[in-house]
Coordinates of C-alpha atoms in Angstrom, one line a residue:
X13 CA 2.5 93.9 -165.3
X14 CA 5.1 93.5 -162.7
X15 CA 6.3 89.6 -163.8
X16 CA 6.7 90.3 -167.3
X17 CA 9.8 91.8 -167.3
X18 CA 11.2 88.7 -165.2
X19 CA 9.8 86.4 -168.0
X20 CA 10.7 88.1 -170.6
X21 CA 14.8 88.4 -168.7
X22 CA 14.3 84.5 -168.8
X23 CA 13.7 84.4 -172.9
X24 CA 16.8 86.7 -173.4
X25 CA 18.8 84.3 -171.4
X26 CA 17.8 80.8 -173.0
X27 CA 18.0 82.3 -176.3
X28 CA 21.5 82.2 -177.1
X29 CA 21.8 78.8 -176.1
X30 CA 19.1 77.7 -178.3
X31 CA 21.1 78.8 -181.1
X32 CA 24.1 77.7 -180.4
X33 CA 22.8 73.9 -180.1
X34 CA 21.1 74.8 -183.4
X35 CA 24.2 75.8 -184.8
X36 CA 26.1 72.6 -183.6
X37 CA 23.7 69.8 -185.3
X38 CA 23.3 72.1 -188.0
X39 CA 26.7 72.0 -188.8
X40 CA 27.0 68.4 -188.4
X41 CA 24.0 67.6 -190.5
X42 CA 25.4 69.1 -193.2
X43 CA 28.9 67.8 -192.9
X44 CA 27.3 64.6 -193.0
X45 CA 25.4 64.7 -196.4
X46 CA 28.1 67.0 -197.9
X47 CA 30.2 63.4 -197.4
X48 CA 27.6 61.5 -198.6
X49 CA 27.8 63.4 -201.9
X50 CA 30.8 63.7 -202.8
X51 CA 31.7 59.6 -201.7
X52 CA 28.1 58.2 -202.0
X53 CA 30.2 54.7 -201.0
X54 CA 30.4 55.6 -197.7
X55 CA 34.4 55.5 -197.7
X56 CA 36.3 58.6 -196.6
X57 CA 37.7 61.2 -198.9
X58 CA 41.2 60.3 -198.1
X59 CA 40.6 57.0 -199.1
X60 CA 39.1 58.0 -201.9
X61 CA 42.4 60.4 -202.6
X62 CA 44.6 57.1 -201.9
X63 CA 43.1 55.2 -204.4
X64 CA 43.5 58.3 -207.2
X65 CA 47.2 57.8 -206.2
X66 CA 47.5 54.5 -206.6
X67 CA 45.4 54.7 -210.2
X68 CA 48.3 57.1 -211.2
X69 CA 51.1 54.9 -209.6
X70 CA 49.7 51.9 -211.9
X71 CA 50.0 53.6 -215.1
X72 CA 53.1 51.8 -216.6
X73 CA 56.4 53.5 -216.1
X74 CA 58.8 54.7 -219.2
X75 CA 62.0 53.8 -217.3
X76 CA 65.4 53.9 -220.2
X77 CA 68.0 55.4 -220.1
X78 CA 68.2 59.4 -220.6
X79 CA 69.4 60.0 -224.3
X80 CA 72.3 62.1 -224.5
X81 CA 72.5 64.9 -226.8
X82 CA 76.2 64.9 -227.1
X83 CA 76.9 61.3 -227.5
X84 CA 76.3 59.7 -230.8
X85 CA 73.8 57.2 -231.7
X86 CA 76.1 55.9 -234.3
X87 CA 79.4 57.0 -236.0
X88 CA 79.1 54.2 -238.6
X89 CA 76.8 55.5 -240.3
X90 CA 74.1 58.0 -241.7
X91 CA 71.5 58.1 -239.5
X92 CA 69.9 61.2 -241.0
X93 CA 69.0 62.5 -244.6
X94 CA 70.2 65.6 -245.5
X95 CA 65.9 66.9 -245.9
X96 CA 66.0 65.4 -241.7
X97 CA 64.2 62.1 -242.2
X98 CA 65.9 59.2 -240.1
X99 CA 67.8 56.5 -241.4
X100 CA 66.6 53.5 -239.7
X101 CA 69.5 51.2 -237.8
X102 CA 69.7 49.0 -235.5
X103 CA 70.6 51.2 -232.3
X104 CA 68.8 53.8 -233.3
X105 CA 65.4 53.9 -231.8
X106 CA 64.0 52.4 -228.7
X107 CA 61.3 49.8 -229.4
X108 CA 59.6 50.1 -226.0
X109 CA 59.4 54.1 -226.5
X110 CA 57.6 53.3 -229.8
X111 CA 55.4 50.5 -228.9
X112 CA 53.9 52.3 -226.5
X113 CA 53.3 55.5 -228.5
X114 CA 51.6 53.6 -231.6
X115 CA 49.6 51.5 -229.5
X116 CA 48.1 55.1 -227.7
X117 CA 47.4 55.2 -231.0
X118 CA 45.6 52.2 -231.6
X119 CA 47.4 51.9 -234.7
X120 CA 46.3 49.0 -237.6
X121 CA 48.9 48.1 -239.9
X122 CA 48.1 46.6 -243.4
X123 CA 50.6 44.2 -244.9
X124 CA 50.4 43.8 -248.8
X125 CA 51.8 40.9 -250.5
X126 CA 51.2 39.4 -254.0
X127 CA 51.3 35.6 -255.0
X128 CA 51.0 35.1 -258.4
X129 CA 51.3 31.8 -259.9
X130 CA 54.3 29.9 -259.1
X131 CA 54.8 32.5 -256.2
X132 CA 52.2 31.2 -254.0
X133 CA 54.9 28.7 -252.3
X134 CA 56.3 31.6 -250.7
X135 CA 53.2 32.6 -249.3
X136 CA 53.3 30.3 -245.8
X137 CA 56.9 31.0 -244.6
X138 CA 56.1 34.8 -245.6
X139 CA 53.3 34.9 -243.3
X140 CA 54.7 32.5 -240.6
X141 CA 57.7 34.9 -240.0
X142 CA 55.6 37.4 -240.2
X143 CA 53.5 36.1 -237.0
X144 CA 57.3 35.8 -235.3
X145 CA 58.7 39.1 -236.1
X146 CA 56.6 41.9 -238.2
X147 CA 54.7 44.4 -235.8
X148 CA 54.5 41.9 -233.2
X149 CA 51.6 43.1 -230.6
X150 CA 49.9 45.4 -232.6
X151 CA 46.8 45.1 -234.8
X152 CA 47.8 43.8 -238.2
X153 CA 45.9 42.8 -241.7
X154 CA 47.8 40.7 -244.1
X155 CA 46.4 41.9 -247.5
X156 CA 47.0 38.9 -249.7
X157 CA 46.7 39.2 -253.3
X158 CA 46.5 36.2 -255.6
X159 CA 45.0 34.6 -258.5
X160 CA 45.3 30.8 -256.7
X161 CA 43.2 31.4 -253.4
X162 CA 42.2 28.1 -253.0
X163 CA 46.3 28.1 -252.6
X164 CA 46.5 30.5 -249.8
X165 CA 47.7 28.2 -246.8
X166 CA 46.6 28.2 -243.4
X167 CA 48.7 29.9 -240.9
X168 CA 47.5 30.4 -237.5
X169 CA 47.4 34.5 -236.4
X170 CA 48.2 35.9 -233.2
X171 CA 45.3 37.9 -231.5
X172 CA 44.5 40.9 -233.5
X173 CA 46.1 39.7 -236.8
X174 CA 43.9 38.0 -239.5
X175 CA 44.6 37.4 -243.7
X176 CA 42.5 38.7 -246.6
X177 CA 42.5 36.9 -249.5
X178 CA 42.1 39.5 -252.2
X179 CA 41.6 37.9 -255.8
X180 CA 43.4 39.4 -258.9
X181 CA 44.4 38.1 -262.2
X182 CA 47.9 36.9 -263.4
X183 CA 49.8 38.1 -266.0
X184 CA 52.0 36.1 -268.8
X185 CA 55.1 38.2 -267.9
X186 CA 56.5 38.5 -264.7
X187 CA 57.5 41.9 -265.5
X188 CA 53.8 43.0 -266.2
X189 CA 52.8 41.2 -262.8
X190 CA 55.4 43.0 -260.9
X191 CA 53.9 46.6 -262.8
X192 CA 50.7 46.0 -261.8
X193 CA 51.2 45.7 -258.6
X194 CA 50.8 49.7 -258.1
X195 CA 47.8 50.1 -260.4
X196 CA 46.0 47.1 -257.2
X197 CA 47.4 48.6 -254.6
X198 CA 46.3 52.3 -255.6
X199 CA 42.6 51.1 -256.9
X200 CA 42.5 49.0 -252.7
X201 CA 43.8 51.8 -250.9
X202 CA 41.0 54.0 -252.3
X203 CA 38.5 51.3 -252.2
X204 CA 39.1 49.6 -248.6
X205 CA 42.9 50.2 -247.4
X206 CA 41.8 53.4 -245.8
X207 CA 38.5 52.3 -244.0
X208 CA 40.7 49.8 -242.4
X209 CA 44.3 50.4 -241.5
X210 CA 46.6 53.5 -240.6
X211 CA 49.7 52.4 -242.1
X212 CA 50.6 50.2 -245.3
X213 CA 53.9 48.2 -245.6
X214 CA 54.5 46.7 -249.2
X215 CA 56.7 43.4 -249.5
X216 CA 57.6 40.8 -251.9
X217 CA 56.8 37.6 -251.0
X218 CA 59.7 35.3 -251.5
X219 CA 61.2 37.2 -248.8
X220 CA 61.4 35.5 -245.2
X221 CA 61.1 38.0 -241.8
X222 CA 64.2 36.5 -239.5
X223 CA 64.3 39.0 -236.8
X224 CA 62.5 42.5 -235.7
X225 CA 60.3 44.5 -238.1
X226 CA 58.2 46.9 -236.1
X227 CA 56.9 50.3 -235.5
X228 CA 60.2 52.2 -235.8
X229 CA 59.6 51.6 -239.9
X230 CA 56.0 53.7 -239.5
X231 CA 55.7 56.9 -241.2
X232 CA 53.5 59.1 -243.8
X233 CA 56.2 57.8 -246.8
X234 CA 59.1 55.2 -246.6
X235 CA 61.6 53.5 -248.9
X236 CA 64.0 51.2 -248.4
X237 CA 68.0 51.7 -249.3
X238 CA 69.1 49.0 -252.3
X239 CA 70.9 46.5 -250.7
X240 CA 73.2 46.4 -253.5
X241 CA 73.5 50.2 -253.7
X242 CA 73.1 51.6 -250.7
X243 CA 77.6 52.2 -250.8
X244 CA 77.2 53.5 -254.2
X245 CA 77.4 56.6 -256.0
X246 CA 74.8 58.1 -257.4
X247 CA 76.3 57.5 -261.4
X248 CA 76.2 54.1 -260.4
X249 CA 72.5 53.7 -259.8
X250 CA 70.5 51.6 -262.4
X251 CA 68.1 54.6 -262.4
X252 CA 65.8 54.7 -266.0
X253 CA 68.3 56.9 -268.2
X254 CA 66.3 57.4 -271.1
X255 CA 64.5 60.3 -271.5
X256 CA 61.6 59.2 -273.0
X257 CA 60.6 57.4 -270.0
X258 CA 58.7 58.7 -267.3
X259 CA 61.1 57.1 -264.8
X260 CA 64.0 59.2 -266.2
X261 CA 66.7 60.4 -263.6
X262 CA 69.6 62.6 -265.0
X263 CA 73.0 61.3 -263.7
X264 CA 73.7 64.8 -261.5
X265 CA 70.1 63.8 -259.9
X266 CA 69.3 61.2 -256.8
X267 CA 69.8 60.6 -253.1
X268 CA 69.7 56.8 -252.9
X269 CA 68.4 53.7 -255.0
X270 CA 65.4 52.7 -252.8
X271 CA 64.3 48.6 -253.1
X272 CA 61.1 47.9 -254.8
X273 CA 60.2 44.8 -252.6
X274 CA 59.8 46.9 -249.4
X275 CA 58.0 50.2 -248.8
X276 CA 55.0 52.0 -247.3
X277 CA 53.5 54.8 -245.3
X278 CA 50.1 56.4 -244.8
X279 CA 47.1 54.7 -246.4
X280 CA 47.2 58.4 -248.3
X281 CA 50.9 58.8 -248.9
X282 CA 51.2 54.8 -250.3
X283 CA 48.1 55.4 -252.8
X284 CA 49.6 58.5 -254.3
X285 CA 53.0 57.1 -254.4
X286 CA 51.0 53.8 -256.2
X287 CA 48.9 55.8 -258.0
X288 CA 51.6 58.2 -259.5
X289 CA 53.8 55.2 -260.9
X290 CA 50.8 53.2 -262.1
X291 CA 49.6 56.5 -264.5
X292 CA 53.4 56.9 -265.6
X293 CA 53.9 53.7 -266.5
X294 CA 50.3 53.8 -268.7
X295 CA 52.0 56.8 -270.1
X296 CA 55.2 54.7 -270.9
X297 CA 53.4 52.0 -272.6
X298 CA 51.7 54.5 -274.9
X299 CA 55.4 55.7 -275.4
X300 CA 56.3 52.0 -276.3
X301 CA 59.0 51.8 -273.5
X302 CA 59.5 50.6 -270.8
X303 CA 61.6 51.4 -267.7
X304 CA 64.4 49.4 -267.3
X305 CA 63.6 47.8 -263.4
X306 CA 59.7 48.3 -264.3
X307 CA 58.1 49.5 -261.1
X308 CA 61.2 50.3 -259.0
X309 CA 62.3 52.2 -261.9
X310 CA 59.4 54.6 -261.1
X311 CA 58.9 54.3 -257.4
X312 CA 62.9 55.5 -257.3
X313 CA 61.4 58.4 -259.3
X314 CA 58.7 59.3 -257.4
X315 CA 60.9 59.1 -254.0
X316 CA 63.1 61.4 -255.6
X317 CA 61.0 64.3 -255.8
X318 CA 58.7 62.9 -253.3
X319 CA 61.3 62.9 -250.1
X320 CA 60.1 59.7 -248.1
X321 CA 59.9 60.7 -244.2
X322 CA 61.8 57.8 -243.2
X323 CA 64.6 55.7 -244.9
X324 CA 65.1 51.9 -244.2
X325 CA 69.2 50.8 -243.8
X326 CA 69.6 47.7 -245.6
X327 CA 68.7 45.8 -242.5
X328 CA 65.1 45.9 -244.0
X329 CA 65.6 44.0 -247.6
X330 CA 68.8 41.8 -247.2
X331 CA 70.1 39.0 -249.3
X332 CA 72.7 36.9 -247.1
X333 CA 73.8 34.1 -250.7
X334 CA 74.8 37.3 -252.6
X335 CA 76.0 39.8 -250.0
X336 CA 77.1 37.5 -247.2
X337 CA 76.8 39.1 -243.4
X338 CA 79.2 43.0 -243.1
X339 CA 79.9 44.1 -239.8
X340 CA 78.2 47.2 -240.7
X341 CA 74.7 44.7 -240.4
X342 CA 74.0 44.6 -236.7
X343 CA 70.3 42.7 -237.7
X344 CA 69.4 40.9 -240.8
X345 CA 65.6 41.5 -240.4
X346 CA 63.6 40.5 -243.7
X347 CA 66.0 38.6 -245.8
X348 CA 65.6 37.3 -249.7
X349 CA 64.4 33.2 -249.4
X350 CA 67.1 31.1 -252.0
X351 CA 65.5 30.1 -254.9
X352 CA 66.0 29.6 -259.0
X353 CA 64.3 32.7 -260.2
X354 CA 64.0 31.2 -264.0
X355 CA 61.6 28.4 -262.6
X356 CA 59.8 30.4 -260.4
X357 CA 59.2 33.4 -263.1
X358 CA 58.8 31.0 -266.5

């Protein structure tokens, strides 16, 4: 019995040195595979932090001047309505601002043009201004309608553009061909329109893009201000006056005389606004009348108790032989194409 205590003095010495190189690799065993989880590639975590910053870093900048709320955009003209939708001018948006904001989006704009008979020779410098200057790097549909599609030229599309051909049948008048236009475009945007694009934008087609068209014009519902009306009074306007007609406007009543060959919106907004003018012009011809500027007659109606979003300056429908080239025009955008409207109609 007498050496046990000196053994057992020994254990209590060696003990605590045990545990502390148990400790040690214990700790650095664990240190080790915590690493390996959280960076399985082997690389450290600050690298691994240094490339997170540099992922951020390459995220584009939005570098523009700061807007300044006591500095106006422009004292020329009306830039807003009184209901707060924006007048669109040239000066008063920031392209790059919106670009990248619709293409977070992933937006897909549909075009709708018709080229009836004789109006098929419009079709290819339509479509090859359109490739120059109409929503230029965004997704874009032209919806052609036509009743010659053998017709339909050949126009090369830039990447993430293509053309549907979209066969409907003429009419004898070109009044009736312009009127139906809202009865197609209502019965497509229910049909297709809306499994395939965001945005519609209506145009005529012997009409000629000649400079920037793009995503500032985007909203649920937009019209267009009447070239030839847009410094006008409102008694002035060659609104529908008769009663009788569905497209009546009183001569107190109306904000502006919107254009017929340019306007859009939502797939949702564009086939109510088609929808509504295609049913009241039904209901006119049962009425035997008809409105005096046939479907502009009624989509001037339907915008005035239907406040668009956004308004279009005359920038957006623009005919340079009639009106010439006012100061007031910074940009001449999508312009009327010279022609003899009696041959091209008859």
């Amino acid at each position: 019995f007498s050496g046990r205590p000196k053994c057992y003095s020994l254990h209590l010495g060696i003990l605590p040195f045990i545990v502390l190189v148990l400790v040690f690799f214990g700790y650095g065993f664990l240190s080790h595979k915590i690493q390996e989880f959280r960076n399985p590639g082997g690389e450290t975590c600050m690298a691994t932090r240094q490339t997170d910053v540099q992922k951020v870093v390459s995220v584009p900048r939005m570098a523009y001047p700061q807007p300044n709320v006591l500095t106006p955009i422009r004292n020329d003209v009306l830039v807003f309505t009184p209901w707060l939708a924006p007048i669109i001018w040239e000066g008063t948006f920031n392209i790059d601002i919106l670009n990248e904001q619709f293409k977070l989006q992933n937006t897909t704009i549909g075009l709708t043009v018709f080229a009836i008979k004789k109006y098929v020779v419009f079709l290819k410098l339509f479509l090859e201004t359109a490739e120059q200057h109409f929503m230029v790097g965004h997704k874009v549909i032209y919806y052609v309608f036509t009743d010659r599609p053998s017709d339909v030229p050949q126009v090369p599309l830039g990447a993430g553009r293509k053309l549907v051909v979209l066969t409907v049948r003429n009419y004898t008048r070109w009044q009736d061909v312009s009127m139906h236009r809202m009865e197609m475009i209502s019965h497509f945007s229910e049909q297709r329109f809306q499994h395939e694009v965001d945005y519609l934008v209506c145009g005529d087609v012997d009409m000629k893009f000649s400079d920037h068209v793009g995503v500032e014009i985007l909203s649920a519902l937009f019209g267009t201000l009447h070239p030839g009306f847009y410094r006008s009074r409102r008694e002035s306007f060659t609104y529908e006056r008769r009663p009788k007609s569905q497209a009546y406007i009183p001569r107190d009543e109306g904000d502006f005389y919107y254009a017929g060959g340019f306007f859009g919106g939502s797939v949702v907004e564009v086939h109510h606004l088609t929808k509504a003018c295609h049913q009241a012009m039904v209901e006119d011809q049962a009425n035997g009348i008809e409105a005096v500027w046939h479907d502009e007659s009624h989509l001037n109606k339907y915008l005035l108790y239907h406040k668009p979003t956004k308004v279009l300056s005359p920038e957006y429908v623009w005919d340079q032989k009639l009106l010439g080239w006012p100061s007031i025009m910074k940009k001449l955008r999508y312009v009327a194409v010279p022609k003899n409207h009696q041959a091209i109609r008859n």
